Short mmCIF file of C-alpha atoms and ligand atoms in Angstrom, two decimals:
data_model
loop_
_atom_site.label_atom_id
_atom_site.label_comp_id
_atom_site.label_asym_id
_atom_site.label_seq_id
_atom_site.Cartn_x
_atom_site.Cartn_y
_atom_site.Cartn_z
CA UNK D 21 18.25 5.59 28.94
CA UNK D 22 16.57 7.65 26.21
CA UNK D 23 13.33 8.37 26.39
CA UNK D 24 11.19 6.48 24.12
CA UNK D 25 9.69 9.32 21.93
CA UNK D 26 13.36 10.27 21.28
CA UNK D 27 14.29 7.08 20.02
CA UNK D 28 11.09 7.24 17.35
CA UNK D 29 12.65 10.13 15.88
CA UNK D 30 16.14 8.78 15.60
CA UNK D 31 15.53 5.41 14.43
CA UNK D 32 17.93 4.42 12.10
CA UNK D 33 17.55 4.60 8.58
CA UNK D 34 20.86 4.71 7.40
CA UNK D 35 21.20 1.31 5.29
CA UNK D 36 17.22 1.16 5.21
CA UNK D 37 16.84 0.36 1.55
CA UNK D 38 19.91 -2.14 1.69
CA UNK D 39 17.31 -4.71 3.57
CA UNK D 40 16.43 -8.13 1.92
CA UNK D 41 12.68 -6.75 0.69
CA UNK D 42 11.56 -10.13 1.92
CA UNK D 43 13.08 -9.41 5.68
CA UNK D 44 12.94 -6.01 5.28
CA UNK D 45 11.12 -3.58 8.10
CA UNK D 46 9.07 -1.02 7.00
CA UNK D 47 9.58 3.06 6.70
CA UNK D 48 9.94 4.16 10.25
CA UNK D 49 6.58 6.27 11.21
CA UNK D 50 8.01 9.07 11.23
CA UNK D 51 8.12 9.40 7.42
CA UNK D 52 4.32 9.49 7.53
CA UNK D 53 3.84 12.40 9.51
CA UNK D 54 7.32 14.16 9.82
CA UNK D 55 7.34 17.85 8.56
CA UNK D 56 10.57 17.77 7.10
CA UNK D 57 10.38 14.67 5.45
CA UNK D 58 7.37 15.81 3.73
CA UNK D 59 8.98 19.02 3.00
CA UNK D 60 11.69 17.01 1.10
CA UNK D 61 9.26 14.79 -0.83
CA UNK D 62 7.47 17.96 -2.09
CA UNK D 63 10.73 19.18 -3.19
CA UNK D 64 12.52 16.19 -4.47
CA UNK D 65 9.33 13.83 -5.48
CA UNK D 66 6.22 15.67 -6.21
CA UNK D 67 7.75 19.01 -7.81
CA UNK D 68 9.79 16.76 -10.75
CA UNK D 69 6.46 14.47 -11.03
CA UNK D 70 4.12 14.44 -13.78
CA UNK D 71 0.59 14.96 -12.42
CA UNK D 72 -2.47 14.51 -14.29
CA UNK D 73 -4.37 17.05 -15.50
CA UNK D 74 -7.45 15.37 -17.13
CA UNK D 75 -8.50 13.05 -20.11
CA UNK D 76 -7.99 14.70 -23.76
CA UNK D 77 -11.48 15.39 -23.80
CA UNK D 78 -11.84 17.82 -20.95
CA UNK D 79 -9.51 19.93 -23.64
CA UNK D 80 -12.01 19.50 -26.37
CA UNK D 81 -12.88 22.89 -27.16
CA UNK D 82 -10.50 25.89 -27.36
CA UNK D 83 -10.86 27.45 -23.96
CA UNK D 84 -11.68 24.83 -21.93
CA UNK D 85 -9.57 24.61 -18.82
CA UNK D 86 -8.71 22.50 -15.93
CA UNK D 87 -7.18 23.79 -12.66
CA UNK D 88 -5.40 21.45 -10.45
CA UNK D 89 -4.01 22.77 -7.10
CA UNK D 90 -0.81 21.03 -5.60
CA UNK D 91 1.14 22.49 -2.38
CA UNK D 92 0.83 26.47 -2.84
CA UNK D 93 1.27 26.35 -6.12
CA UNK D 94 -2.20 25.94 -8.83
CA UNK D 95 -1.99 25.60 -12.58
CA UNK D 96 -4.16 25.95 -15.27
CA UNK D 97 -4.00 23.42 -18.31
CA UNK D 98 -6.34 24.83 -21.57
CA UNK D 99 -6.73 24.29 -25.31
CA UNK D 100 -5.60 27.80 -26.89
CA UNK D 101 -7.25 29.47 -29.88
CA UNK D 102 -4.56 27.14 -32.15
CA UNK D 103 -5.71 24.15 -30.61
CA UNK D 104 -3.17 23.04 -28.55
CA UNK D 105 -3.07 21.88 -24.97
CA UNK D 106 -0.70 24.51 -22.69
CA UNK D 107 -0.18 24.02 -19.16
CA UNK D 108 0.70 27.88 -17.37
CA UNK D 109 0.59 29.07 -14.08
CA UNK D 110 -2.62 30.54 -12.50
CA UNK D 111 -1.18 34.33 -11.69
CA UNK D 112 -1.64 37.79 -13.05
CA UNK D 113 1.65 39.08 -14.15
CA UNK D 114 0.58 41.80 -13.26
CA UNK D 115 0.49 42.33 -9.07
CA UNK D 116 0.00 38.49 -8.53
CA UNK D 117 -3.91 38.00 -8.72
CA UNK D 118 -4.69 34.44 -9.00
CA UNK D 119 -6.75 33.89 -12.56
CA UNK D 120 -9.16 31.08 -11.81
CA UNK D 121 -10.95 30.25 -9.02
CA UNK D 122 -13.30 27.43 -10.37
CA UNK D 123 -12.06 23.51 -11.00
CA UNK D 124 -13.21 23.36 -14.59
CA UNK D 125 -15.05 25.90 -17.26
CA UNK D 126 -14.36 27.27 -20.92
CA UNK D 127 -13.61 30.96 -21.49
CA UNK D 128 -14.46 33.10 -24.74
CA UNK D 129 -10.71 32.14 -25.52
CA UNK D 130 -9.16 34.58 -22.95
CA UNK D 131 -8.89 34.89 -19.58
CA UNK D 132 -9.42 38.20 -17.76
CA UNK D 133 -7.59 38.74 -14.38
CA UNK D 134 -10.55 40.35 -11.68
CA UNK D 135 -8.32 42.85 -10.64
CA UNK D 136 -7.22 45.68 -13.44
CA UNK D 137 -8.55 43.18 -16.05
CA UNK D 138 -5.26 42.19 -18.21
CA UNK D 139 -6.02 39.60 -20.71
CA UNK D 140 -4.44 36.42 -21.70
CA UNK D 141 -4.96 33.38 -24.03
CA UNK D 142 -6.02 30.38 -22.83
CA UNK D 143 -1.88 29.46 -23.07
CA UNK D 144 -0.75 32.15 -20.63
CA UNK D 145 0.18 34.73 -23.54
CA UNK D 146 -0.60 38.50 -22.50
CA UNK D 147 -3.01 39.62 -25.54
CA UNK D 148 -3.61 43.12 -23.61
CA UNK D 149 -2.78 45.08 -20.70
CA UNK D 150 -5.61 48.16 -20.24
CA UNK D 151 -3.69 51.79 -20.42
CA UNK D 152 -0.46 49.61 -21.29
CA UNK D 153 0.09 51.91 -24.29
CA UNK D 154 0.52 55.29 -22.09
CA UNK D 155 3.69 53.42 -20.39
CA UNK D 156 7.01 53.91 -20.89
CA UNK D 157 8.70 50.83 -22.56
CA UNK D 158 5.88 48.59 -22.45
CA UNK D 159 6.35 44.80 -24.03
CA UNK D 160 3.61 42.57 -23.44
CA UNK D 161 6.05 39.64 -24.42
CA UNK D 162 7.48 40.38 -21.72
CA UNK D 163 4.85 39.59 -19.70
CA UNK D 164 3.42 36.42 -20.69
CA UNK D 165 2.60 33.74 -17.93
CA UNK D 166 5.86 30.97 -17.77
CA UNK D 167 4.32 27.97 -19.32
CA UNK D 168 4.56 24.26 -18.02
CA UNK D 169 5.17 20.98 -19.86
CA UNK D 170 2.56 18.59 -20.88
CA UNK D 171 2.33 15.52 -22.48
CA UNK D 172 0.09 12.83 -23.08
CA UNK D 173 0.19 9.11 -22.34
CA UNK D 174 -3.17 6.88 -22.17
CA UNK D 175 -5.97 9.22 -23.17
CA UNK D 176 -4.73 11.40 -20.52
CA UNK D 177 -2.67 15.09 -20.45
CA UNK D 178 -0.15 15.63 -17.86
CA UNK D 179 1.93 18.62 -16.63
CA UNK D 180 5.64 18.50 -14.90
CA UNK D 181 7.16 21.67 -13.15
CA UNK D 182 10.11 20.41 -13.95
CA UNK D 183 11.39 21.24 -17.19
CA UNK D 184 13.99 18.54 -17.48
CA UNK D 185 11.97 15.59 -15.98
CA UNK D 186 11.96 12.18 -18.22
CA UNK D 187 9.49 11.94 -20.63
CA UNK D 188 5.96 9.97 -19.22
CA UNK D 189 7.38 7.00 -21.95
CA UNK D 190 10.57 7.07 -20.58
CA UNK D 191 9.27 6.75 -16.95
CA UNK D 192 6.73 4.50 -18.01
CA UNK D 193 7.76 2.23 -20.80
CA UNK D 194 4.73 -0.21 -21.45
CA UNK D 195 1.82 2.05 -19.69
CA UNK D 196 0.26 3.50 -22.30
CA UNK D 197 -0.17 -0.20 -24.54
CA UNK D 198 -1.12 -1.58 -21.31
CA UNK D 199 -4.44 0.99 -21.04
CA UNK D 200 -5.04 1.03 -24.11
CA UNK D 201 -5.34 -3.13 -23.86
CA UNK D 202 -7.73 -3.04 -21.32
CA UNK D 203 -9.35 -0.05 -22.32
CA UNK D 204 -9.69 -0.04 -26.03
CA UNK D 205 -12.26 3.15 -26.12
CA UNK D 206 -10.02 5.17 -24.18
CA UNK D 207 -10.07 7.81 -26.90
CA UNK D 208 -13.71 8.16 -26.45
CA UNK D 209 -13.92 8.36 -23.17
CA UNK D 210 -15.66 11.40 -21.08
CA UNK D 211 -15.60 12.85 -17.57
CA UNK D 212 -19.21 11.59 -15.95
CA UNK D 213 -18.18 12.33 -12.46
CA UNK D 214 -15.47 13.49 -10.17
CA UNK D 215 -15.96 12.98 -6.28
CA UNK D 216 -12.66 15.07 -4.02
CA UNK D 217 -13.00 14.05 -0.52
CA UNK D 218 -9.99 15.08 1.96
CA UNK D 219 -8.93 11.93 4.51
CA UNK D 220 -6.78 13.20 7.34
CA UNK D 221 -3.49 10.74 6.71
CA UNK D 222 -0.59 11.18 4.98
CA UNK D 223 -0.38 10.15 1.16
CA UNK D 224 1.79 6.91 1.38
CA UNK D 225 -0.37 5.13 3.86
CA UNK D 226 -3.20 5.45 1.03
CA UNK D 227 -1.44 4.18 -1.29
CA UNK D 228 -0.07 1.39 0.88
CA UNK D 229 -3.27 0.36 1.55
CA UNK D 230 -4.53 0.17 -2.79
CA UNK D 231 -1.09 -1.90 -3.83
CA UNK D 232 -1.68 -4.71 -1.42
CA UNK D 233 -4.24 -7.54 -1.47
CA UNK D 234 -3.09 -8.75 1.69
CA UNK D 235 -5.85 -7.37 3.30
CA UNK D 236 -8.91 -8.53 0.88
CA UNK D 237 -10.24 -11.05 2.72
CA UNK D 238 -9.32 -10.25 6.19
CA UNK D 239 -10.55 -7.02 6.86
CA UNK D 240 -14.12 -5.09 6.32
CA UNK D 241 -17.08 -6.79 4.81
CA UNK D 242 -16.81 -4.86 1.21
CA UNK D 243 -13.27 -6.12 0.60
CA UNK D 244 -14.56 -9.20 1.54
CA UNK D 245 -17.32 -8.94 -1.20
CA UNK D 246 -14.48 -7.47 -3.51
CA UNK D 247 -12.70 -10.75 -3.10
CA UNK D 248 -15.68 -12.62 -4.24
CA UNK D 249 -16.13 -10.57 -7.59
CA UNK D 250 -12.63 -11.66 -8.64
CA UNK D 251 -10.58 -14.70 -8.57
CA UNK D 252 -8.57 -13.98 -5.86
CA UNK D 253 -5.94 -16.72 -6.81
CA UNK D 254 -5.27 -14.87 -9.94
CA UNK D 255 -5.16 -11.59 -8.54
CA UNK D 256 -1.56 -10.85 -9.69
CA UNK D 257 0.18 -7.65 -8.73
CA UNK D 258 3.33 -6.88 -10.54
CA UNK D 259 5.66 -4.10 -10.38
CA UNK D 260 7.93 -2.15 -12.76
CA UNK D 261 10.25 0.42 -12.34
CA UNK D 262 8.53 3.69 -11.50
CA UNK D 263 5.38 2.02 -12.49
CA UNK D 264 2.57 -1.44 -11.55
CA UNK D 265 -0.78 -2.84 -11.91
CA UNK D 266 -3.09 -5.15 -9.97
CA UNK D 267 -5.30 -7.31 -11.88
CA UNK D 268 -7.33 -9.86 -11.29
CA UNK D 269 -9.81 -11.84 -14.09
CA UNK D 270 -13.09 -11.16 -12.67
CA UNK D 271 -15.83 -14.32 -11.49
CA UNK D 272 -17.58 -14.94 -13.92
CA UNK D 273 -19.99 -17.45 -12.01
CA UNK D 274 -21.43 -14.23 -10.38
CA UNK D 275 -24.69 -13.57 -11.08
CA UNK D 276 -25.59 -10.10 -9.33
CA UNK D 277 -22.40 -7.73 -8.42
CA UNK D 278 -22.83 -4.74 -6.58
CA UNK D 279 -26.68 -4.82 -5.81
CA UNK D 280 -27.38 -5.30 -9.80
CA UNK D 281 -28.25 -8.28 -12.15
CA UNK D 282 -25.58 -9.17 -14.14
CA UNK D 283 -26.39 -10.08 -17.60
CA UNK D 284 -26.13 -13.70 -18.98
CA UNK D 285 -23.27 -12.93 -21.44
CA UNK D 286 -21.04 -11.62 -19.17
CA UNK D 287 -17.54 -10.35 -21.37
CA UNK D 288 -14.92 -13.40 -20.84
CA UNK D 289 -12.58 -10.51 -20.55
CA UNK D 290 -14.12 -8.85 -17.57
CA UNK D 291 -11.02 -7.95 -14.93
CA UNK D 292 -10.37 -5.82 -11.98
CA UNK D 293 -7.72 -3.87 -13.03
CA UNK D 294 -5.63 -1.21 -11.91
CA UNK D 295 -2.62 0.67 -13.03
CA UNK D 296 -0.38 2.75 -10.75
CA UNK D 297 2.33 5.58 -11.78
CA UNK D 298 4.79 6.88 -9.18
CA UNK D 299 4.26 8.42 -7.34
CA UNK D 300 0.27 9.16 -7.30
CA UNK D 301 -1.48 8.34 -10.31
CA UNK D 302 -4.09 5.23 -10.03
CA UNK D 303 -6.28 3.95 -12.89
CA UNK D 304 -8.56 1.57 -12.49
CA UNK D 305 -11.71 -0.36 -13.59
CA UNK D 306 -14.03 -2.82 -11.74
CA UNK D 307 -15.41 -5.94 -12.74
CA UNK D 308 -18.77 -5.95 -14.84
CA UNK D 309 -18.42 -2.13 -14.90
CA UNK D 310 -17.43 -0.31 -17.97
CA UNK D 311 -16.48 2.98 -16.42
CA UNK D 312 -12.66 3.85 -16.00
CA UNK D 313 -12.08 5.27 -12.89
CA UNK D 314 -9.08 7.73 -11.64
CA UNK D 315 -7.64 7.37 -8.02
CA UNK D 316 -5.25 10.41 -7.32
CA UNK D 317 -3.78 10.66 -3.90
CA UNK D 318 -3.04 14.28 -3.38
CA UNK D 319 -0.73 15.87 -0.60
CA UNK D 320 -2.47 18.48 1.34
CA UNK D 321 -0.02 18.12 4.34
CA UNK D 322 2.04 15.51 6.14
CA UNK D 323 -1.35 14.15 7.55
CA UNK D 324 -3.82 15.49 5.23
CA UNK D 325 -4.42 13.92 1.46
CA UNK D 326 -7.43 15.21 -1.30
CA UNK D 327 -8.52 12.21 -2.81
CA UNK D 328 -9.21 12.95 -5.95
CA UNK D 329 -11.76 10.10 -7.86
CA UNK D 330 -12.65 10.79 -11.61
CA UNK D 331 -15.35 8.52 -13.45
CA UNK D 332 -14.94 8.33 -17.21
CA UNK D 333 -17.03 6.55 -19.45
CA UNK D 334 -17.15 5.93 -23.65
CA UNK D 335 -21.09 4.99 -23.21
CA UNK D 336 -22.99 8.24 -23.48
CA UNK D 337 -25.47 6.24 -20.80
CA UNK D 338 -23.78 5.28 -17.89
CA UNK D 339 -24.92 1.31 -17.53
CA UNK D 340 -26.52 0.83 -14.55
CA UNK D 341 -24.23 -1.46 -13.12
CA UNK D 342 -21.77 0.61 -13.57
CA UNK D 343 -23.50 3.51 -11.75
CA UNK D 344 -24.16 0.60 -9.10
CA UNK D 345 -20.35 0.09 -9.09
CA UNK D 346 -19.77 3.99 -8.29
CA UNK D 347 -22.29 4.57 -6.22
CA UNK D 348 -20.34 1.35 -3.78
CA UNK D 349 -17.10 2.42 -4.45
CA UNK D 350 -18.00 6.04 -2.64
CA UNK D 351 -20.29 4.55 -0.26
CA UNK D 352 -18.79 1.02 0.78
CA UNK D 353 -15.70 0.10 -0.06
CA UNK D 354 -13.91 3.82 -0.07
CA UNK D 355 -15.39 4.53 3.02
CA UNK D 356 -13.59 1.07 4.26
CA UNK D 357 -10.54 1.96 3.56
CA UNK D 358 -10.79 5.43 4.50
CA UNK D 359 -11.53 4.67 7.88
CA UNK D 360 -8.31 1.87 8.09
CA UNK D 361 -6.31 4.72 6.59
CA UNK D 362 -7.61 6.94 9.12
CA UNK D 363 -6.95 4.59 11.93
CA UNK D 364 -2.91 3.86 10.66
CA UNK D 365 -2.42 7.43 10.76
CA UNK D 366 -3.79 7.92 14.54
CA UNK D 367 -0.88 4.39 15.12
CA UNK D 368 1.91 5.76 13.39
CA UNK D 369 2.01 8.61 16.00
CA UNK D 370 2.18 5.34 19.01
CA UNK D 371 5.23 5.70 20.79
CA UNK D 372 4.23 1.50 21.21
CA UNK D 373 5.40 1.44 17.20
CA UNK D 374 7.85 2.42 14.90
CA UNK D 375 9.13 -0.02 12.19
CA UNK D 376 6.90 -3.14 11.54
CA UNK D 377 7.15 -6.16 8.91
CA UNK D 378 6.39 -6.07 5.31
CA UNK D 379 4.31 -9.46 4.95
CA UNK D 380 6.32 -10.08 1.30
CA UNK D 381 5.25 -13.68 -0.32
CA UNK D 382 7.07 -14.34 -3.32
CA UNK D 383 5.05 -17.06 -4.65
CA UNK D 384 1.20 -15.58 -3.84
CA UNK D 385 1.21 -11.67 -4.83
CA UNK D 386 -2.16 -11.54 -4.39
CA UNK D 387 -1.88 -11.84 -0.46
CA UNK D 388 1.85 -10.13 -0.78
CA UNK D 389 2.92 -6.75 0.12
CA UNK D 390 5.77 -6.55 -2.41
CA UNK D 391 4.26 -3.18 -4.02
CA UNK D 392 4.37 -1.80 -0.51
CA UNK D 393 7.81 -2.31 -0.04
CA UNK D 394 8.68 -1.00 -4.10
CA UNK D 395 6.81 1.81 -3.25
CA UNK D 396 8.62 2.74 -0.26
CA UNK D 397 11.85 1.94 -1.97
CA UNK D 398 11.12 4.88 -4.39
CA UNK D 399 9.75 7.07 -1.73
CA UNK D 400 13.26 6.59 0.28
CA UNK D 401 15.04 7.33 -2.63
CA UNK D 402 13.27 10.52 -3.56
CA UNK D 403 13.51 11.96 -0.59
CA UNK D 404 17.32 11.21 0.16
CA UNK D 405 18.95 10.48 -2.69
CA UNK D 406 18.12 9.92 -6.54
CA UNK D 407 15.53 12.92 -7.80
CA UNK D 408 12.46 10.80 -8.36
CA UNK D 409 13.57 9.43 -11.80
S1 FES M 526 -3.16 41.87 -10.69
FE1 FES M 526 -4.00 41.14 -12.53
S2 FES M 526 -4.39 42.90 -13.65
FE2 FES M 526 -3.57 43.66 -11.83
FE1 FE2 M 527 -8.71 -1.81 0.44
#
């Protein structure tokens, strides 16, 4: 007989995303901590992806910059002196010096590299190279920094590595109309916050854990509280192609949500909603708050995610339900789920588990893990066969 632990690492997976979703057992655990496989879904997934760089605003200026890190590789995305939004990566041409150290910040319109000081524009273009003129042959052209795509969709820039990738509105037909629907300042919108806090488990079993409602009502005391600011019934969580949302209208016979008074005309239109594009891309608002929130689950390792939460807001004062709202969301309810995310990755290792049940209910998606199982459908597929698309 085989020892157990072998048998974990060989279970079969051949014919996995052939299964009935509504019989259907879920990703063996090894593709939640496996090396390999998380080799392959930073190849095949996450380096084809579009990854969001930051609302249209954080690009107001020319100069202004973003830096997102992802794997070993960091980019910077800036409005140039022409006023356009360029994506390029952060490295000297010269000997390999990385450019920019901090998150966020606006340069003078060019960036200096720390180490012989050659300057570039804020789209990776080489505008000098000190002594360059005492070389033999030397075309700065030649050594501008390889750009990135970007595009826009929602309010929002992102950035691809990959050159041929769909376009965000082929990927996600629909997404933009739908946040612009629910959010019909999203143009106005600003950055009032962003909160990065690193959870040690692996990326899917985060998201797993924000495209179900199954567990609402039957786990900590904050989702149970969640559960009461909504109607739960009409919690409805429906799933596209590459891309879903969650939404539920919110109670309106609340009177006090999140510590705070609510006022007497409460907005009939008041929802939970949330928006998800594959693979890690979450937006989201709460009910009787008027921020817009962004959820991005970021690989660090196989076991290691940044989460990356970004509060935006159209109201230059932030409402104080709404900084109620954000203040529970990092405090209660994250930490919640945190620690059940925490607590599935320590399992998955359990050579007492390996494949369990995904708990699909066709008629009640609100209590359904359908989402769970789309997800994983995609993940499979990126990592073994079709190239995330
Ligand atoms: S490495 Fe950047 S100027 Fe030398
Ligand atoms: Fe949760």
């Amino acid at each position: 007989m085989q020892p157990i632990h072998v048998l974990k690492q060989q279970s079969p997976v051949e014919g996995w995303d052939q299964q009935d979703p509504e019989e259907a057992f879920t990703l063996p655990s090894r593709y939640f901590f496996d090396d390999t496989l998380f080799k392959a879904e930073r190849d095949n997934i996450f380096m084809h992806a579009w990854h969001v760089a930051g609302h249209v605003n954080e690009f107001a200026e020319p100069g202004q910059y973003v830096v997102v890190d992802l794997f070993d590789q960091s980019v910077v995305i800036a409005k140039n002196r022409q006023g356009e939004i360029r994506a390029f990566h952060n490295v000297c041409q010269h000997r390999g010096n990385r450019l920019l150290e901090n998150r966020r910040g606006t340069t003078g319109g060019v960036v200096r590299c720390a180490y012989h000081s050659w300057c570039y524009e804020m789209d990776g273009s080489l505008r000098g190279a000190p002594r360059c003129d005492r070389m033999k042959n030397f075309d700065l052209q030649q050594f501008n920094i390889p750009q990135l795509r970007t595009e826009e969709m929602g309010g929002f820039i992102y950035f691809n590595f990959d050159a041929e990738a769909p376009s965000l509105r082929e990927l996600f037909p629909g997404a933009d109309a739908e946040m612009r629907r629910v959010f019909p300042n999203l143009d106005q919108m600003r950055l009032i916050d962003e909160q990065d806090v690193i959870v040690p488990a692996n990326w899917k079993v985060i998201m797993d854990n924000s495209i179900e409602g199954y567990h609402f009502k039957l786990s900590g005391p904050c989702h149970i509280d969640l559960a009461k600011l909504i109607d739960f019934k009409g919690y409805a969580l429906t799933k596209r192609d590459k891309w879903w949302t969650y939404i539920a209208p919110a109670n309106l016979s609340m009177n006090e949500a999140y510590g705070v008074k609510l006022r007497e005309d409460l907005n009939p239109d008041e929802c939970f909603f949330n928006i998800g594009m594959w693979p890690n891309n979450t937006f989201y608002t709460f009910p009787f708050s008027e921020f817009l929130g962004s959820f991005m689950m970021i690989p660090l390792d196989a076991e290691r995610s940044l989460l990356r939460f970004g509060y935006y807001s159209a109201n230059p004062e932030t409402a104080e339900v709404s900084k109620a709202c954000m203040k529970w969301m990092n405090e209660d309810l994250g930490p919640e789920d945190i620690a059940l995310n925490i607590s599935v990755q320590k399992g998955l290792h359990s050579l007492g588990y390996d494949q369990g049940r995904y708990m699909i209910d066709p008629q009640r998606s609100n209590e359904s893990e359908h989402l769970v199982h789309h997800f994983h459908r995609l993940v499979f597929n990126g990592i073994h066969g079709e190239r995330a698309r």
